[in-house]
CSV table of C-alpha atoms in Angstrom, one decimal:
chain,number,residue,atom,x,y,z
A,483,MET,CA,0.2,0.0,0.0
A,484,LEU,CA,2.8,2.4,0.8
A,485,LYS,CA,4.0,2.5,-2.8
A,486,HIS,CA,0.7,4.0,-3.8
A,487,LEU,CA,0.9,7.0,-1.3
A,488,PRO,CA,3.8,9.0,-2.7
A,489,ALA,CA,3.0,11.7,-5.0
A,490,PRO,CA,5.1,14.6,-6.4
A,491,ASP,CA,4.7,16.6,-3.1
A,492,PHE,CA,4.7,13.9,-0.5
A,493,SER,CA,7.6,12.0,1.1
A,494,THR,CA,7.2,9.0,3.1
A,495,ILE,CA,9.3,7.5,5.8
A,496,THR,CA,9.0,4.0,7.3
A,497,PHE,CA,10.8,2.7,10.4
A,498,ASP,CA,10.9,-0.2,12.8
A,499,TYR,CA,10.1,0.4,16.4
A,500,ARG,CA,13.2,-0.4,18.8
A,501,GLY,CA,13.5,-4.2,19.2
A,502,PHE,CA,11.6,-4.9,15.8
A,503,GLY,CA,12.8,-5.6,12.3
A,504,ASP,CA,16.2,-4.2,11.8
A,505,SER,CA,16.2,-1.8,14.8
A,506,ASP,CA,18.2,-2.5,18.1
A,507,GLY,CA,16.9,-3.1,21.3
A,508,GLU,CA,15.2,-5.9,23.2
A,509,ARG,CA,13.5,-8.2,20.8
A,510,GLY,CA,9.6,-8.0,20.8
A,511,ARG,CA,9.3,-5.8,23.8
A,512,LEU,CA,5.9,-4.0,23.5
A,513,VAL,CA,5.9,-0.7,25.5
A,514,PRO,CA,3.6,1.9,24.2
A,515,ALA,CA,5.2,4.8,25.8
A,516,MET,CA,8.6,3.7,24.1
A,517,GLN,CA,7.2,3.1,20.8
A,518,ILE,CA,5.5,6.7,20.8
A,519,ASP,CA,9.0,8.0,21.7
A,520,ASP,CA,10.3,6.3,18.6
A,521,ILE,CA,7.7,7.9,16.5
A,522,ILE,CA,8.7,11.4,17.9
A,523,SER,CA,12.3,10.6,17.3
A,524,VAL,CA,11.4,9.9,13.6
A,525,VAL,CA,9.3,13.0,13.3
A,526,ASN,CA,12.2,15.2,14.9
A,527,TRP,CA,14.6,13.4,12.4
A,528,ALA,CA,12.3,14.4,9.5
A,529,ARG,CA,12.3,18.0,10.7
A,530,GLU,CA,16.0,18.1,10.5
A,531,GLN,CA,16.0,16.9,6.7
A,532,PRO,CA,16.3,20.0,4.4
A,533,SER,CA,14.3,18.2,1.6
A,534,LEU,CA,11.3,17.9,3.8
A,535,ASP,CA,8.7,20.6,4.7
A,536,ALA,CA,8.8,20.5,8.7
A,537,GLN,CA,5.4,22.4,8.7
A,538,ARG,CA,3.6,19.6,6.9
A,539,ILE,CA,4.2,16.4,8.9
A,540,GLY,CA,1.5,13.7,9.1
A,541,LEU,CA,1.4,10.2,10.5
A,542,TRP,CA,-0.1,7.0,9.5
A,543,GLY,CA,-0.2,4.0,11.8
A,544,THR,CA,-1.8,0.6,11.4
A,545,SER,CA,-2.8,-1.8,14.1
A,546,PHE,CA,-0.7,-0.9,17.3
A,547,GLY,CA,0.7,2.0,15.4
A,548,GLY,CA,-2.8,3.2,14.6
A,549,CYS,CA,-3.2,3.6,18.4
A,550,HIS,CA,0.3,5.2,18.9
A,551,VAL,CA,-0.2,8.0,16.3
A,552,PHE,CA,-2.9,9.6,18.7
A,553,GLY,CA,-0.3,9.7,21.5
A,554,ALA,CA,2.3,11.2,19.3
A,555,ALA,CA,0.1,13.8,17.9
A,556,VAL,CA,-1.1,14.9,21.5
A,557,ARG,CA,2.8,15.1,22.5
A,558,ASP,CA,3.9,17.0,19.4
A,559,PRO,CA,1.4,19.7,18.3
A,560,GLY,CA,3.5,20.1,15.1
A,561,ILE,CA,2.2,16.9,13.7
A,562,LYS,CA,-0.7,18.2,11.2
A,563,CYS,CA,-2.7,15.2,10.6
A,564,ILE,CA,-2.9,11.4,11.6
A,565,VAL,CA,-4.3,8.4,9.9
A,566,SER,CA,-5.3,5.7,12.3
A,567,GLN,CA,-5.9,2.4,10.4
A,568,LEU,CA,-7.3,-0.7,12.3
A,569,ALA,CA,-6.7,0.7,15.8
A,570,PHE,CA,-8.2,-1.0,18.7
A,571,CYS,CA,-9.5,-0.1,22.1
A,572,ARG,CA,-10.2,-1.9,25.4
A,573,ARG,CA,-13.5,-1.2,27.2
């Protein structure tokens, strides 16, 4: 799906949370606060890239990431939009 998103005025960044995929860290550890920290770190990195518009940053998260984009947007008011796909909640 990601290959269909980029348009001439969009850039996309994907990453692995710490401990998942190619990232360092304790394997498979699910700590939402740490994963939101990881998202914020990626957003801060993106803001430092001269080729990216730091005023137009949005997030897309799926499943657990779909929950985390809400927390990241609350912590960083510079995040302009979020897409939360297949997020879940507990009643």
